[in-house]
Amino acid sequence: NTSRSVWNYVTGAAETETTLRRNRHCLDSHALRPRILRDVRHIDTGATFLGHKLRIPCLLAPIGSLQTLTAEGGIAVAKAAAEFGTINLVSTVTEPTLEEIAQATDHPKIFQIYIRGDEVWVDDLIDRARDSGYAALCLTVDSAYYGRRERQLITGWRPPSIKRYGEELRIHQAGLTWEWMDRMRERGGLPFILKGIQTAEDAEIAIEHGIDVIYVSNHGGRQLDQGDGTLEILKEVVTVAKGKAEIVVDGGFV
């Protein structure tokens, strides 16, 4: 059973939760356009991502504090992704360790980075992820500060990651720049994903910096409220990124 506090953490968002609702509204506002008289006896829904075969064109997004939902934490998600035939992104702020999650299954995984220390701390984290066999690195860039999540403020519940790192260490994430990102990308030597792109302008800059994957996301509305739904953002990002980088989108797909 999941406690009410943990449920609020998983399902809630920042401020008035307007961005959270817009994510879903964007999806609900688009309809399917069925085509007829096509031979559909043999269907292949598979796709490839960074050269890896996927059963369907769907990844499992990184989620922090998975250990509050299941005793196995990130290992449970890794097992599910391996069984289904897709790729999961492993959050910096979930348990168990990135090495334990990597060793749990043989399928490709992506390590998602939150910055909770200085450049030396980040270098060590990147080295650990690379040495553990992760297929790519994903840097989250839309969480300079922790969103004002009123459901959590009301109950006073804080995720384990806040208790582990403390609020003061987030200042390093707030100081993240394109230049630091370039250094991280070079250090890792792996395909590099930027998660949290919300404008065509930033997508264009990311491409200029050689980013492999543009990950359109507003953090599920959990960081900054009053933003566009991600399906609306996707339209403008595709105009500048299509053919130049792979594109991923999340927000409301539940």
Coordinates of C-alpha atoms in Angstrom, one line a residue:
N1 CA 0.0 0.0 0.0
T2 CA 1.1 3.5 -0.8
S3 CA 0.7 6.3 1.8
R4 CA -1.2 9.4 1.0
S5 CA 2.0 11.5 1.2
V6 CA 3.8 9.3 -1.3
W7 CA 0.8 9.3 -3.6
N8 CA 0.7 13.1 -3.5
Y9 CA 4.4 13.1 -4.3
V10 CA 3.9 10.9 -7.4
T11 CA 0.8 12.5 -8.8
G12 CA 1.1 16.1 -7.7
A13 CA 2.7 19.1 -9.3
A14 CA 3.8 22.7 -8.7
E15 CA 1.6 25.6 -7.6
T16 CA -1.9 25.4 -9.1
E17 CA -1.0 22.3 -11.1
T18 CA -2.0 24.0 -14.3
T19 CA 0.9 22.7 -16.3
L20 CA 0.1 19.2 -15.1
R21 CA -3.4 19.5 -16.5
R22 CA -2.3 21.1 -19.7
N23 CA 0.0 18.1 -20.4
R24 CA -3.0 15.8 -20.3
H25 CA -5.3 18.3 -22.1
C26 CA -2.9 18.5 -25.0
L27 CA -3.1 14.8 -25.5
D28 CA -6.9 14.6 -25.1
S29 CA -7.3 17.4 -27.6
H30 CA -5.6 15.4 -30.4
A31 CA -7.6 12.7 -32.1
L32 CA -6.6 9.5 -34.0
R33 CA -7.1 9.6 -37.8
P34 CA -7.7 6.0 -38.8
R35 CA -6.8 4.9 -42.3
I36 CA -8.6 2.1 -44.1
L37 CA -7.9 -0.7 -46.5
R38 CA -4.4 -1.3 -45.4
D39 CA -2.9 -4.8 -45.0
V40 CA -2.5 -5.1 -41.2
R41 CA -2.1 -8.8 -40.9
H42 CA 1.5 -8.5 -39.8
I43 CA 2.2 -5.5 -37.5
D44 CA 5.6 -4.5 -36.1
T45 CA 5.4 -1.7 -33.5
G46 CA 9.1 -1.8 -32.9
A47 CA 11.4 1.1 -33.1
T48 CA 15.1 2.0 -32.5
F49 CA 16.5 4.5 -30.1
L50 CA 20.2 5.3 -30.1
G51 CA 20.7 2.1 -32.0
H52 CA 18.8 -0.1 -29.5
K53 CA 15.8 -2.0 -30.6
L54 CA 12.5 -1.2 -28.7
R55 CA 9.4 -3.3 -28.7
I56 CA 7.3 -0.1 -29.0
P57 CA 8.5 3.5 -29.3
C58 CA 8.2 4.1 -25.6
L59 CA 10.8 4.6 -22.8
L60 CA 10.3 4.5 -19.0
A61 CA 11.1 8.0 -17.7
P62 CA 13.3 8.5 -14.7
I63 CA 11.5 8.7 -11.3
G64 CA 13.2 9.7 -8.1
S65 CA 12.6 7.9 -4.8
L66 CA 11.2 4.7 -6.4
Q67 CA 12.1 2.9 -3.1
T68 CA 9.0 4.6 -1.6
L69 CA 6.8 2.8 -4.1
T70 CA 8.4 -0.7 -4.1
A71 CA 11.0 -2.4 -2.0
E72 CA 13.2 -3.1 -5.0
G73 CA 13.2 0.6 -6.1
G74 CA 14.9 1.1 -9.4
I75 CA 15.6 -2.6 -9.8
A76 CA 11.9 -3.3 -10.2
V77 CA 11.6 -0.8 -13.1
A78 CA 14.7 -2.2 -14.7
K79 CA 13.3 -5.7 -14.6
A80 CA 10.0 -4.6 -16.1
A81 CA 11.7 -2.7 -18.9
A82 CA 13.9 -5.7 -19.7
E83 CA 10.9 -8.1 -19.7
F84 CA 8.8 -5.8 -21.9
G85 CA 11.6 -4.9 -24.3
T86 CA 12.2 -1.3 -23.8
I87 CA 14.8 1.1 -22.1
N88 CA 14.4 2.7 -18.7
L89 CA 16.1 5.9 -17.4
V90 CA 17.6 5.6 -14.0
S91 CA 17.3 8.7 -11.7
T92 CA 20.3 10.0 -9.7
V93 CA 17.9 10.3 -6.7
T94 CA 16.5 6.8 -6.6
E95 CA 17.7 3.7 -4.8
P96 CA 19.5 1.3 -4.8
T97 CA 22.8 2.5 -6.2
L98 CA 23.3 3.1 -9.9
E99 CA 25.7 0.1 -9.9
E100 CA 23.1 -2.2 -8.3
I101 CA 20.4 -1.2 -10.8
A102 CA 22.8 -1.6 -13.7
Q103 CA 23.8 -5.1 -12.6
A104 CA 20.2 -6.2 -12.1
T105 CA 19.5 -6.8 -15.8
D106 CA 21.4 -7.0 -19.1
H107 CA 19.2 -4.7 -21.1
P108 CA 20.4 -1.2 -22.0
K109 CA 19.7 1.6 -19.5
I110 CA 20.2 5.3 -19.5
F111 CA 21.5 7.2 -16.4
Q112 CA 19.8 10.5 -15.6
I113 CA 21.8 13.1 -13.9
Y114 CA 20.8 15.6 -11.2
I115 CA 23.7 17.8 -10.0
R116 CA 24.0 17.6 -6.3
G117 CA 27.7 18.6 -6.0
D118 CA 30.6 20.4 -7.6
E119 CA 32.4 19.4 -10.8
V120 CA 34.4 16.8 -9.0
W121 CA 31.3 15.2 -7.6
V122 CA 29.7 15.2 -11.1
D123 CA 32.8 13.8 -12.7
D124 CA 32.7 10.9 -10.3
L125 CA 29.0 10.3 -10.9
I126 CA 29.6 10.2 -14.7
D127 CA 32.6 7.9 -14.4
R128 CA 30.5 5.5 -12.3
A129 CA 27.7 5.5 -14.8
R130 CA 30.0 4.9 -17.7
D131 CA 31.9 2.2 -15.9
S132 CA 28.7 0.5 -15.0
G133 CA 27.7 0.1 -18.6
Y134 CA 24.9 2.6 -19.1
A135 CA 24.1 3.1 -22.7
A136 CA 23.7 6.9 -22.5
L137 CA 23.6 9.9 -20.1
C138 CA 20.6 12.2 -19.6
L139 CA 21.0 15.6 -18.0
T140 CA 17.9 17.1 -16.5
V141 CA 18.0 20.9 -17.2
D142 CA 14.6 22.1 -16.0
S143 CA 15.0 21.9 -12.2
A144 CA 17.3 24.6 -11.0
Y145 CA 15.1 24.9 -7.9
Y146 CA 12.7 22.5 -6.3
G147 CA 9.1 23.3 -7.4
R148 CA 6.6 24.7 -4.9
R149 CA 4.5 21.5 -4.6
E150 CA 1.6 22.5 -2.4
R151 CA 0.4 19.0 -1.7
Q152 CA 3.8 18.3 -0.1
L153 CA 3.8 21.6 1.7
I154 CA 0.4 20.8 3.3
T155 CA 1.5 17.4 4.6
G156 CA 5.1 18.4 5.3
W157 CA 6.3 15.3 3.5
R158 CA 9.7 15.5 1.8
P159 CA 11.1 12.9 -0.6
P160 CA 14.2 10.9 0.6
S161 CA 16.4 12.7 -2.0
I162 CA 15.8 16.0 -0.1
K163 CA 16.8 14.4 3.2
R164 CA 19.8 12.7 1.6
Y165 CA 21.3 15.7 -0.2
G166 CA 19.7 18.6 1.5
E167 CA 18.3 21.8 -0.1
E168 CA 21.7 23.6 0.0
L169 CA 23.3 21.2 -2.5
R170 CA 20.8 22.1 -5.2
I171 CA 22.7 25.4 -5.7
H172 CA 25.0 23.4 -8.0
Q173 CA 22.1 22.6 -10.2
A174 CA 21.1 26.2 -10.3
G175 CA 24.6 27.1 -11.5
L176 CA 24.4 24.7 -14.5
T177 CA 25.5 26.3 -17.8
W178 CA 25.9 25.2 -21.5
E179 CA 29.7 25.2 -20.8
W180 CA 29.4 22.9 -17.9
M181 CA 27.1 20.7 -19.9
D182 CA 29.7 20.5 -22.7
R183 CA 32.3 19.3 -20.2
M184 CA 30.0 16.6 -18.8
R185 CA 29.2 15.4 -22.3
E186 CA 32.9 15.2 -23.2
R187 CA 33.7 13.4 -19.9
G188 CA 31.0 10.7 -20.4
G189 CA 31.9 9.9 -24.0
L190 CA 28.4 8.4 -24.4
P191 CA 25.3 9.5 -26.3
F192 CA 24.0 12.6 -24.5
I193 CA 20.4 13.6 -23.8
L194 CA 19.1 16.9 -22.5
K195 CA 15.8 16.5 -20.6
G196 CA 13.7 19.5 -20.0
I197 CA 13.8 21.4 -23.3
Q198 CA 10.7 23.5 -23.6
T199 CA 11.3 25.9 -26.5
A200 CA 12.5 25.8 -30.1
E201 CA 15.2 28.3 -29.2
D202 CA 16.8 26.0 -26.6
A203 CA 16.4 23.0 -28.9
E204 CA 18.4 24.9 -31.6
I205 CA 21.2 25.8 -29.1
A206 CA 21.3 22.1 -28.0
I207 CA 21.8 21.0 -31.5
E208 CA 24.6 23.5 -32.0
H209 CA 26.3 21.9 -29.0
G210 CA 26.0 18.4 -30.6
I211 CA 23.3 17.0 -28.3
D212 CA 22.2 13.5 -29.5
V213 CA 18.7 13.6 -28.1
I214 CA 16.3 16.5 -27.3
Y215 CA 14.0 15.4 -24.5
V216 CA 10.9 17.6 -24.4
S217 CA 9.6 17.8 -20.9
N218 CA 8.3 20.2 -18.3
H219 CA 8.9 17.8 -15.5
G220 CA 5.2 16.8 -15.5
G221 CA 4.4 20.3 -14.3
R222 CA 6.2 19.6 -11.0
Q223 CA 8.8 22.4 -11.3
L224 CA 7.4 25.5 -13.0
D225 CA 3.7 26.1 -13.3
Q226 CA 1.8 27.9 -16.0
G227 CA 3.9 26.4 -18.9
D228 CA 2.6 24.9 -22.1
G229 CA 1.7 21.2 -22.4
T230 CA 4.5 19.2 -23.8
L231 CA 2.6 18.2 -27.0
E232 CA 2.4 21.9 -27.9
I233 CA 6.1 22.3 -27.2
L234 CA 6.9 19.3 -29.3
K235 CA 5.5 21.0 -32.4
E236 CA 8.0 23.9 -32.3
V237 CA 10.9 21.7 -31.3
V238 CA 10.4 19.3 -34.2
T239 CA 10.6 22.2 -36.6
V240 CA 14.3 22.8 -35.6
A241 CA 15.4 19.4 -34.4
K242 CA 13.9 16.9 -36.9
G243 CA 16.7 15.1 -38.7
K244 CA 19.3 16.7 -36.5
A245 CA 18.7 14.9 -33.2
E246 CA 16.4 12.2 -31.9
I247 CA 13.4 13.5 -30.0
V248 CA 11.7 12.2 -26.9
V249 CA 8.6 13.7 -25.2
D250 CA 6.9 13.0 -21.8
G251 CA 4.1 14.6 -19.8
G252 CA 0.6 13.2 -19.4
F253 CA 1.3 9.8 -21.0
V254 CA -0.3 7.9 -18.2

